Coordinates of C-alpha atoms and ligand atoms in Angstrom, one line a residue:
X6 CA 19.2 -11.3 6.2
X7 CA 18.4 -10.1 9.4
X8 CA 20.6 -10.8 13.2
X9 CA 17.1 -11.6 14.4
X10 CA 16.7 -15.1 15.1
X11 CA 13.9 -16.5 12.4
X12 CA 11.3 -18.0 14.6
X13 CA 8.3 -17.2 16.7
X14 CA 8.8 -17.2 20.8
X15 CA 6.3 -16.1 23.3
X16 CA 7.7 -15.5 26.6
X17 CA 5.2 -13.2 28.4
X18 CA 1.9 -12.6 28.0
X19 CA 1.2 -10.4 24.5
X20 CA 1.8 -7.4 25.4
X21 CA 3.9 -8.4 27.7
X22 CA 5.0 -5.8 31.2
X23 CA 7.5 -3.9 29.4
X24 CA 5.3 -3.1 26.5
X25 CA 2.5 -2.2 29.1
X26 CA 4.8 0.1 31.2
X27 CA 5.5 2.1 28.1
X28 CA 1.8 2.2 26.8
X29 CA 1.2 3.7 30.1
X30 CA 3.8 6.5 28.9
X31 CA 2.8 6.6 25.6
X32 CA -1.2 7.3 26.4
X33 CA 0.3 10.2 28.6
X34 CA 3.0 11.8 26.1
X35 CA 1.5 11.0 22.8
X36 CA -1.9 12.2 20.8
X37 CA -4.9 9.9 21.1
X38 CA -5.2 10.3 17.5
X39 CA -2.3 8.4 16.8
X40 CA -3.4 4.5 16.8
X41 CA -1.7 1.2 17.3
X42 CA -2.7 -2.0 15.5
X43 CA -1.0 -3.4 18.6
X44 CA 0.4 -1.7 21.6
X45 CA 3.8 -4.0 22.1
X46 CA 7.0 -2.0 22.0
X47 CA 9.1 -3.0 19.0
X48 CA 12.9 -3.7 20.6
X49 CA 14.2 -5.2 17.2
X50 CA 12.7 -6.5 13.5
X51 CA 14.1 -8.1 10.7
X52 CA 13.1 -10.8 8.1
X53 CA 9.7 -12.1 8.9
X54 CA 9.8 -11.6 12.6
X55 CA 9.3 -8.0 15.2
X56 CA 10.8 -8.5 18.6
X57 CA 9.4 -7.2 21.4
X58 CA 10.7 -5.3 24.4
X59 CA 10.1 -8.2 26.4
X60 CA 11.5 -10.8 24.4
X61 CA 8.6 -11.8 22.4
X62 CA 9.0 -12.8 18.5
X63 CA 5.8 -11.9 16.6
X64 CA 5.6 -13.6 12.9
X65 CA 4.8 -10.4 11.0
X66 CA 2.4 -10.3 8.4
X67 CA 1.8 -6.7 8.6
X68 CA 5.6 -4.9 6.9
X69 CA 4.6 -2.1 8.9
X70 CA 1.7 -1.6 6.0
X71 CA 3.6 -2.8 3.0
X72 CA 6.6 -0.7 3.9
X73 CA 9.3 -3.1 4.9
X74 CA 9.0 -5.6 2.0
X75 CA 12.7 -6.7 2.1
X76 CA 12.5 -6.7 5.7
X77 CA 12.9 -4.2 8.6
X78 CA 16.7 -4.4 8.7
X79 CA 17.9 -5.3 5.2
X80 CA 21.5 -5.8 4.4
X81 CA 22.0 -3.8 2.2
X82 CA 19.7 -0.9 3.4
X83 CA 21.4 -0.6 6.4
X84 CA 25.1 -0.7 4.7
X85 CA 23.8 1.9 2.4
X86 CA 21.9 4.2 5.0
X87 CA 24.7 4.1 7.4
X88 CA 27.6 5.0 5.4
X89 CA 25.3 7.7 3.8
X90 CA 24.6 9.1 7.2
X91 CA 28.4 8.8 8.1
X92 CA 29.0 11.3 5.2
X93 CA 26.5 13.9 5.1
X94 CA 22.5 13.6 6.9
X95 CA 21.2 16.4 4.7
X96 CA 22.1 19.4 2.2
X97 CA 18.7 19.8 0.9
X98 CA 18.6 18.9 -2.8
X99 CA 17.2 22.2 -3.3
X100 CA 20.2 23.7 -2.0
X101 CA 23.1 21.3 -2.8
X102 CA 22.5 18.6 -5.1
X103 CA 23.5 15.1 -4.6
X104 CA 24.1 11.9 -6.5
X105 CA 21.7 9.6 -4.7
X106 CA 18.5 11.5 -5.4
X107 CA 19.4 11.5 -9.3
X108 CA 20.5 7.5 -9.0
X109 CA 16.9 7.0 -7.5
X110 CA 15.3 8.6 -10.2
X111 CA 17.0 6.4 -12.9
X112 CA 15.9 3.5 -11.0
X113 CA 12.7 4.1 -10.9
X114 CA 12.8 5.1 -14.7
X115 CA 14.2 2.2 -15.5
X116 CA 11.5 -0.1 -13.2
X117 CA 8.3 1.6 -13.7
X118 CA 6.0 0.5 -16.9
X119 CA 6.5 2.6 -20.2
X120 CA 9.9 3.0 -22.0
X121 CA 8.6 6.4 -23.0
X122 CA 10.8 9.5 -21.6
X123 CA 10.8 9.8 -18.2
X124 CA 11.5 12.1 -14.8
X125 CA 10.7 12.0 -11.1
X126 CA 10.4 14.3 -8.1
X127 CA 11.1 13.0 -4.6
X128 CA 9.0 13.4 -1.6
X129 CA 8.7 12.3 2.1
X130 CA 5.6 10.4 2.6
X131 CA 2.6 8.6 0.0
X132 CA 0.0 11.7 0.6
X133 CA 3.2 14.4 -0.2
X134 CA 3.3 12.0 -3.6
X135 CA -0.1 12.0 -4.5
X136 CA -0.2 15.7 -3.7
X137 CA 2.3 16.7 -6.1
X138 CA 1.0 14.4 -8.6
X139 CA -2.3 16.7 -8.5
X140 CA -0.1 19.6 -9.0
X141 CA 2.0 18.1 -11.7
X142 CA -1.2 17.2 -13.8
X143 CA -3.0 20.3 -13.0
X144 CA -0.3 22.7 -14.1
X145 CA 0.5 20.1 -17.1
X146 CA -3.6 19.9 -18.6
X147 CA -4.5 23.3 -17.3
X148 CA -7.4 21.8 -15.9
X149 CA -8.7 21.8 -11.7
X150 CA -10.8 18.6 -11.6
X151 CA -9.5 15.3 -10.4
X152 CA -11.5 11.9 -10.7
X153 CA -11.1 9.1 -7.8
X154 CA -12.7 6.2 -7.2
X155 CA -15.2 4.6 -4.3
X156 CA -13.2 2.9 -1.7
X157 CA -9.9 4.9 -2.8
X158 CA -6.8 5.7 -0.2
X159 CA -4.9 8.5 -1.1
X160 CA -3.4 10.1 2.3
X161 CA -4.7 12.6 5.4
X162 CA -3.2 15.8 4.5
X163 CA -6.0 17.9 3.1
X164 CA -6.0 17.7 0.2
X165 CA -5.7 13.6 0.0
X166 CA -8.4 13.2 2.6
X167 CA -10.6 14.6 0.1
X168 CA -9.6 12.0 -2.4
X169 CA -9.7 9.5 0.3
X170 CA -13.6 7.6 0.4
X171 CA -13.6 6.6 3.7
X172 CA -15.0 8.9 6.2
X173 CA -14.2 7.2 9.8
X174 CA -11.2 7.4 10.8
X175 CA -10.1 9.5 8.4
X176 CA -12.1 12.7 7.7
X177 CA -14.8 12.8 10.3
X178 CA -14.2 16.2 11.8
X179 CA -10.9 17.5 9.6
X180 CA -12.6 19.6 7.3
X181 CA -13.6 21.5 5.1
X182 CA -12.0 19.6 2.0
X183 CA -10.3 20.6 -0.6
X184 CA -12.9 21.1 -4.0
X185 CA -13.1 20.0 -7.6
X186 CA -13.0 16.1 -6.2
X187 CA -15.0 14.4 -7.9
X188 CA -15.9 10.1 -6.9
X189 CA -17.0 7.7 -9.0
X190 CA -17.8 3.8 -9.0
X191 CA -14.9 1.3 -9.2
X192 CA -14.9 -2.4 -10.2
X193 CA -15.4 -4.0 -6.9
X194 CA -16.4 -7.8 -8.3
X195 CA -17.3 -9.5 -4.9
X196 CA -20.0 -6.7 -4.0
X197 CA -21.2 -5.5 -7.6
X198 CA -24.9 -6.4 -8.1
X199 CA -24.7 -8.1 -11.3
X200 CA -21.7 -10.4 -10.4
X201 CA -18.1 -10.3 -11.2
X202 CA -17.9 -10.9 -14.6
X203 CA -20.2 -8.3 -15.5
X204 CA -17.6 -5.6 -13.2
X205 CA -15.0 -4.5 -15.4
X206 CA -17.3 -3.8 -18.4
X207 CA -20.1 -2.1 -16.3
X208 CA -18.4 0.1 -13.5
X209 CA -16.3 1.6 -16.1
X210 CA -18.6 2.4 -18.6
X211 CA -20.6 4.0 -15.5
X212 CA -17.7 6.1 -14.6
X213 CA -17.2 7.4 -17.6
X214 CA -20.9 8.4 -17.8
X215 CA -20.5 10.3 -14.6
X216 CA -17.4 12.0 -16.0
X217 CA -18.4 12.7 -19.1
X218 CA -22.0 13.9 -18.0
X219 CA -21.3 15.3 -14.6
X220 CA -17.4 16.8 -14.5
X221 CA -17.1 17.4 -18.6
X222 CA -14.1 15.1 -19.7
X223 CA -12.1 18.4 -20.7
X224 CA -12.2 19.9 -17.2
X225 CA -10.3 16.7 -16.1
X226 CA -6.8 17.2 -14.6
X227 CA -5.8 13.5 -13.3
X228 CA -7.8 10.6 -12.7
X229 CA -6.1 8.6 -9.8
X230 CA -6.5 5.3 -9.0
X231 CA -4.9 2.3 -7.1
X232 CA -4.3 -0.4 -9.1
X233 CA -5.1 -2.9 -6.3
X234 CA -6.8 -0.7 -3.6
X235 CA -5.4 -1.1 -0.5
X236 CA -6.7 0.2 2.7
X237 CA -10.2 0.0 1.1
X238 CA -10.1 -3.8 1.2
X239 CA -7.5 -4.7 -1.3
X240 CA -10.2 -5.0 -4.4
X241 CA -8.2 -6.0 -7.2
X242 CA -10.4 -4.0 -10.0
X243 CA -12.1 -6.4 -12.3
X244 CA -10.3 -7.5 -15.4
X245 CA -11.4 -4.7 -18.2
X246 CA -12.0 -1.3 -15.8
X247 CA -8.7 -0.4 -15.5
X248 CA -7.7 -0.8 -19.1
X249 CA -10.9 0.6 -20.1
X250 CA -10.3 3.9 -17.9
X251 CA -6.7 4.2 -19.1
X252 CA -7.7 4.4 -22.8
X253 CA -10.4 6.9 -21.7
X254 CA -7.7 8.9 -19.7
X255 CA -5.4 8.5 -22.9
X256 CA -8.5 9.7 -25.1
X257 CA -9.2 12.8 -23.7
X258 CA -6.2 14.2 -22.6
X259 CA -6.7 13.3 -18.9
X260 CA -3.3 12.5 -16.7
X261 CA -3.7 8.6 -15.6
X262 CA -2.5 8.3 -12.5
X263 CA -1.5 5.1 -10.7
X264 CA -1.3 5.4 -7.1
X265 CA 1.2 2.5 -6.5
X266 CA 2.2 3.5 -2.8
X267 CA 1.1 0.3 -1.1
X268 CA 0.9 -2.2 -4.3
X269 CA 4.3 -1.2 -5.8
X270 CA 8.0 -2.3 -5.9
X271 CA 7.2 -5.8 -5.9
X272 CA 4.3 -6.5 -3.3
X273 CA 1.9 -7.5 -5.9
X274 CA 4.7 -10.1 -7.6
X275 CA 5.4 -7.3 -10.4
X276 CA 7.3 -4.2 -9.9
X277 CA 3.9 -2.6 -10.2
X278 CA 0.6 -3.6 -10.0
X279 CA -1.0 -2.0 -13.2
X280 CA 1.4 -4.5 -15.3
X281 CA -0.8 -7.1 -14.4
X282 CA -3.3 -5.7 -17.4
X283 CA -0.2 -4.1 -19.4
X284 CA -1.5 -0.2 -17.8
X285 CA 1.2 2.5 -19.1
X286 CA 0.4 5.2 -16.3
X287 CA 1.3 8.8 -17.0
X288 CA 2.4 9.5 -13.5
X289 CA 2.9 7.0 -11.2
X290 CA 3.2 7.6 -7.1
X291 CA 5.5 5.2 -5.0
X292 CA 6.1 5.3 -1.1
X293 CA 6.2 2.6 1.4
X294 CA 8.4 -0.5 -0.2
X295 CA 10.5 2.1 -2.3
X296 CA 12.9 2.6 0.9
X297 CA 13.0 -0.6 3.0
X298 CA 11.5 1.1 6.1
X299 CA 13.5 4.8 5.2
X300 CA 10.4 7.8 4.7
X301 CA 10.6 8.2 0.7
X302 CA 8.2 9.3 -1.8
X303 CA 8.2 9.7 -5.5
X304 CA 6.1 10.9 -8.4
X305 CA 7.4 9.1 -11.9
X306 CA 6.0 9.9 -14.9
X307 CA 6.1 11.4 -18.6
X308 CA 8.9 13.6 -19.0
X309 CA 7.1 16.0 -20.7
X310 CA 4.4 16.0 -18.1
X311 CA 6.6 16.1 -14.9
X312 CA 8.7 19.3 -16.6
X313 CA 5.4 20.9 -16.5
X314 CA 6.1 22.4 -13.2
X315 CA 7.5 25.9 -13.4
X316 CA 11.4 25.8 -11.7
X317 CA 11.0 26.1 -8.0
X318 CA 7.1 24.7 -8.2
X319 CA 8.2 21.5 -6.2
X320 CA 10.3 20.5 -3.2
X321 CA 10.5 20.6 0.1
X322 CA 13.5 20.9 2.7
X323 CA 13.8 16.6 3.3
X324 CA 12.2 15.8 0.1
X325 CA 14.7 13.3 -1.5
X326 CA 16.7 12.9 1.8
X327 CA 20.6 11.5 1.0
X328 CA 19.6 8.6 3.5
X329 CA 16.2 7.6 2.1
X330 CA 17.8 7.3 -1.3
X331 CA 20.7 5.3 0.0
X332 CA 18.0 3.1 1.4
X333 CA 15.8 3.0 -1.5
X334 CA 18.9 2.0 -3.4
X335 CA 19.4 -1.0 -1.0
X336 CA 15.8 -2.0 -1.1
X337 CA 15.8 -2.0 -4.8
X338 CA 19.4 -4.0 -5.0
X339 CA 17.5 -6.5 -2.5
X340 CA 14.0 -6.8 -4.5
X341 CA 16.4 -7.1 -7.7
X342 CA 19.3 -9.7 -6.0
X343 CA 16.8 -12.0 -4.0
X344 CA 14.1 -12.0 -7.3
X345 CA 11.3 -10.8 -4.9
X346 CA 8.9 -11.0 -7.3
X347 CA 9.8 -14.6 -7.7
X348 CA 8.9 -14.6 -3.5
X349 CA 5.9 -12.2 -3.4
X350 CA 4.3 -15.2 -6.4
X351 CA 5.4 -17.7 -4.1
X352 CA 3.6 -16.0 -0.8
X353 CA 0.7 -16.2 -2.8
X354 CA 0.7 -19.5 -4.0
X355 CA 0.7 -20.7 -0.1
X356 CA -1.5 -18.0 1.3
X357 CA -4.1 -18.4 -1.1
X358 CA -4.0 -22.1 -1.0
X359 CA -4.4 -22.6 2.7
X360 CA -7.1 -19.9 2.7
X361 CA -9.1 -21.7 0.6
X362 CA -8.8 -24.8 2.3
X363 CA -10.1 -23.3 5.6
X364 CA -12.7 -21.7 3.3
X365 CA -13.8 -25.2 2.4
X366 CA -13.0 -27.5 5.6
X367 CA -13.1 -25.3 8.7
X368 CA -16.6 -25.4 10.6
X369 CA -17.6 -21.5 9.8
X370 CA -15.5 -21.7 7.0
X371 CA -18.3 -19.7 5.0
X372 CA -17.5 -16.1 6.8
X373 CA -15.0 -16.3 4.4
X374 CA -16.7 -13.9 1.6
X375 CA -14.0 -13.5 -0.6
X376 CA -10.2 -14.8 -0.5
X377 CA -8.1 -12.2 -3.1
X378 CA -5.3 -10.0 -3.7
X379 CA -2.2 -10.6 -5.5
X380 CA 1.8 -11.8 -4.7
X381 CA 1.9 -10.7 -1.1
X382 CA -0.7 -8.5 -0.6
X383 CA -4.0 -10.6 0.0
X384 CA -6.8 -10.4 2.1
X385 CA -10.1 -12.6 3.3
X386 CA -13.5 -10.7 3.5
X387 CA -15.9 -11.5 6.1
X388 CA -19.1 -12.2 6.5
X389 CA -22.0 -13.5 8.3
X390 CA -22.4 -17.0 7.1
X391 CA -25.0 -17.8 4.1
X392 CA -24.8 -14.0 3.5
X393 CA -22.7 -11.2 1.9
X394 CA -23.0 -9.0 5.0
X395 CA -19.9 -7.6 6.4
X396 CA -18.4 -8.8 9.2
X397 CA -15.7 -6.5 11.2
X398 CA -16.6 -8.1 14.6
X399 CA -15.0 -11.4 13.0
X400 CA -12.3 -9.7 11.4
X401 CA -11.5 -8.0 14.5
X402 CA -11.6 -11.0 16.3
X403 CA -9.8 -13.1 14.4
X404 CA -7.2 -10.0 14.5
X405 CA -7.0 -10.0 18.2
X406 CA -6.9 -14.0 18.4
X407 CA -4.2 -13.9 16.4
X408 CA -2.1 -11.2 17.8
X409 CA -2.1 -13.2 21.6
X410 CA -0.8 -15.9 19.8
X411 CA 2.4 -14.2 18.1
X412 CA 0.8 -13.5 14.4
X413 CA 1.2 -9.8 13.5
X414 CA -2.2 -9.0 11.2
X415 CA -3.8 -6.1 10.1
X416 CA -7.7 -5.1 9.0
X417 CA -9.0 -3.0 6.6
X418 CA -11.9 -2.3 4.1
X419 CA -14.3 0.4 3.8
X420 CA -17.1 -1.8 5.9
X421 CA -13.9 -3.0 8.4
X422 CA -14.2 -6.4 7.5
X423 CA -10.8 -7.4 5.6
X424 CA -8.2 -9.3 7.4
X425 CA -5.2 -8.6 5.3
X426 CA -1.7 -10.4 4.9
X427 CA 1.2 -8.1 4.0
X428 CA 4.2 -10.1 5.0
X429 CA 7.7 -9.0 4.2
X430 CA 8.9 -10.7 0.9
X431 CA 11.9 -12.4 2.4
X432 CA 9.5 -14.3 5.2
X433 CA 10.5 -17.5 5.5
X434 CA 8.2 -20.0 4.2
X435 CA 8.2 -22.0 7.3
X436 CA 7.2 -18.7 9.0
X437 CA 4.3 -18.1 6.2
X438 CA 3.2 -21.5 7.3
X439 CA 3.3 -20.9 11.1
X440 CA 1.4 -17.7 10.4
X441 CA -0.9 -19.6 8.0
X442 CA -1.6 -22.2 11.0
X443 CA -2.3 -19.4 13.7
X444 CA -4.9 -17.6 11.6
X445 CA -6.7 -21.2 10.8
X446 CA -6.9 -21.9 14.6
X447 CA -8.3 -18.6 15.3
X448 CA -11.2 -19.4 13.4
X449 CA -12.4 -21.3 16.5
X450 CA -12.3 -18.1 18.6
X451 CA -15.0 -16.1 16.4
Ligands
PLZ183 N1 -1.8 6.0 -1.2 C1 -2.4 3.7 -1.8 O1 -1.8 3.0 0.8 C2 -0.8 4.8 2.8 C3 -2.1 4.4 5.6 C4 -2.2 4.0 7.0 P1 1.6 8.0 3.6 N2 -1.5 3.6 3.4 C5 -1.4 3.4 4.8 C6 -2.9 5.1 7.8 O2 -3.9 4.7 8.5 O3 -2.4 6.2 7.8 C7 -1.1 5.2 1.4 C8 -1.6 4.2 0.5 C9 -1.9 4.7 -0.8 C10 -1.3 6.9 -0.3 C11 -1.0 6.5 1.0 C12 -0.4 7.6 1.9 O4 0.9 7.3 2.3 O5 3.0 7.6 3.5 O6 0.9 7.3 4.8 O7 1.3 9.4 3.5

């Protein structure tokens, strides 16, 4: 694991003077629309803990958004990465082929669901995946439409902000958007009116209605989906809509597309989410964990479908870079040598105990809405107590209460009101706890 030592340490205030001094810097050199979760200066991360600039050890439950799932300074990442970059930092795969970017691809043939033919295409970053996932299925079915889903995250480029639902932060302003983007309703049990069980069954059988009657199934390109949604809350569909949208997909010649950028390569305890309900995607897009901190991107999918693109039709001067895939190969030797899906079951086992606990026992206890999520990716909805109403003064609150006392957390949700745990598989479990006991005493604060 990591050189950093494996415990929490406050030694100044959070941020502490250093971190300040260089926030002072940063609000004068960088763009105010770039945002921080937390504005203290990272000085060195690894396993379950960042260090600060000023000495500080911050548990992290955050993986710098799902990213750093074997930790921020893996092993074997770093052996990989640095005698890749010792031999060559770039041809262009475009230009010069090279045998990293082909090994990737076999890995992620082997490890995604399906043992039907498949290919991939490398990319940069989760929206450049998505992206050419559109491409790949449009120039495949012939078709221009693409179906998402209510509280879907896709990207901010243009044409995955259209596909993203949430306006604020992310659109308000940037367009016009790109067309034929079509939303429709998505199993979201905690909030659907006629309760969970009734989800899966009735929010896909109203999707389908507004495809069929409002789109026309056979102008349908892709219909992309993530299999737990991340940014807009992490709603784990009901059981039954995902299957249920698949077969509809597979019916009528639609691409299925699973958007596995934050769920995949082992967050969710499975190498990807949709095996949870047995889902064979058609294309599936991977980011984030794929690299253990390196920017890589990948669309994986039906061979036939990814050779749809005419030679030259994809790429992109770093797409693929030689050091990303020598990460991505380390990551994927970690995930496979330390079992982390074994870990990521584990994480959730503890989290989702405790939560419930303080759901049950702690004084407001009952602004816990919902406690879900799967592996290590779970979240706690709040709400105002006795109701369903959402909360994102609490979650922010319980956010900031949190980061003074060392816990690295992150929100999210479409109404703001998810407080969402996204530690690095290899976190300690004494760590897990420690983070565990932080966010139960923070309860106090809101
Ligand atoms: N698809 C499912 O989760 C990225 C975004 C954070 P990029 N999620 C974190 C932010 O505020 O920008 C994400 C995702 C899913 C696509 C993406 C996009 O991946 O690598 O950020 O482009």
């Amino acid at each position: 694991m990591s050189a950093v030592p494996q415990e929490r340490s406050l030694v100044t205030a959070i941020p502490g003077p250093k971190s300040v001094e260089l926030q002072a810097r940063r609000v004068a050199a960088v763009a105010a629309g770039v945002g921080s979760t937390l504005p203290v200066f990272t000085a060195r991360a690894g396993g379950g803990i960042i260090e600060d600039v000023d000495g500080n050890r911050l548990i992290d439950f955050g993986s710098g958004i799902a990213v750093t799932s074997v930790g921020a300074s893996a092993e074997a990442v770093v052996r990989r990465a640095t005698a890749q970059l010792a031999d060559f930092t770039h041809t262009c795969f475009m230009v010069t082929p090279y045998e990293g970017y082909v090994e990737v691809c076999e890995r992620l043939a082997e490890l995604t669901p399906g043992d039907h033919a498949k290919k991939s295409a490398l990319f940069n970053s989760g929206a450049e995946a998505v992206e050419n996932a559109v491409k790949i299925a449009r120039a495949y079915t012939k078709r221009t439409a693409v179906v998402v889903f209510d509280h879907g995250y896709h990207g901010r480029t243009n044409l995955t902000m259209a596909l993203t639902a949430k306006n604020m932060p992310y659109k308000q302003s940037f367009g016009p958007f790109a067309p034929e983007v079509y939303r429709v309703p998505v199993a979201y049990g905690y909030r659907w009116p006629t309760g969970p069980e009734n989800a899966g069954a009735e929010a896909s059988a109203q999707a389908i209605d507004e495809i069929t009657k409002q789109i026309g199934a056979d102008n349908v390109a892709a219909i992309i989906i993530e299999p737990v949604l991340g940014e807009g809350g992490f709603i784990e569909p009901a059981r039954g809509f995902l299957p249920a949208i698949a077969q509809f997909a597979k019916d009528n010649g639609i691409v299925f597309v699973a958007d596995e950028i934050q769920s995949g390569f082992c967050r969710t305890g499975q190498w990807f989410a949709c095996e949870d309900e047995g889902i064979v995607p058609d294309l599936i897009t991977t980011a984030k964990g794929i690299a253990g901190g390196l920017p890589l991107s990948a669309v994986t999918g039906r061979a036939e479908i990814m050779d749809a693109a005419h030679a030259g039709g994809l790429g992109g001067t770093y797409g693929g870079n030689p050091v990303a895939c020598a990460g991505a190969l380390g990551s994927i030797e970690t995930m496979r040598e330390l079992d982390l899906n074994a870990k990521a079951k584990r994480i959730e086992e503890v989290m989702k105990g405790r939560l419930a606990e303080m759901q049950s026992k702690l004084p407001n206890g009952d602004i816990i809405g919902d406690i879900r999520g799967r592996g290590a990716m779970i979240a706690i909805e709040l709400v105002r107590s006795g109701t369903k109403d959402p909360d994102p003064a609490a979650a922010a609150g319980l956010a900031r209460a949190c980061h003074a006392e060392g816990l690295l957390v992150l929100t999210c949700g479409t109404y703001g009101n998810v407080l969402r745990f996204l530690p690095p598989l290899v976190i300690g479990e004494d760590l897990l706890n420690e983070g565990l006991d932080i966010i139960e005493q923070a309860f106090a604060t809101v």
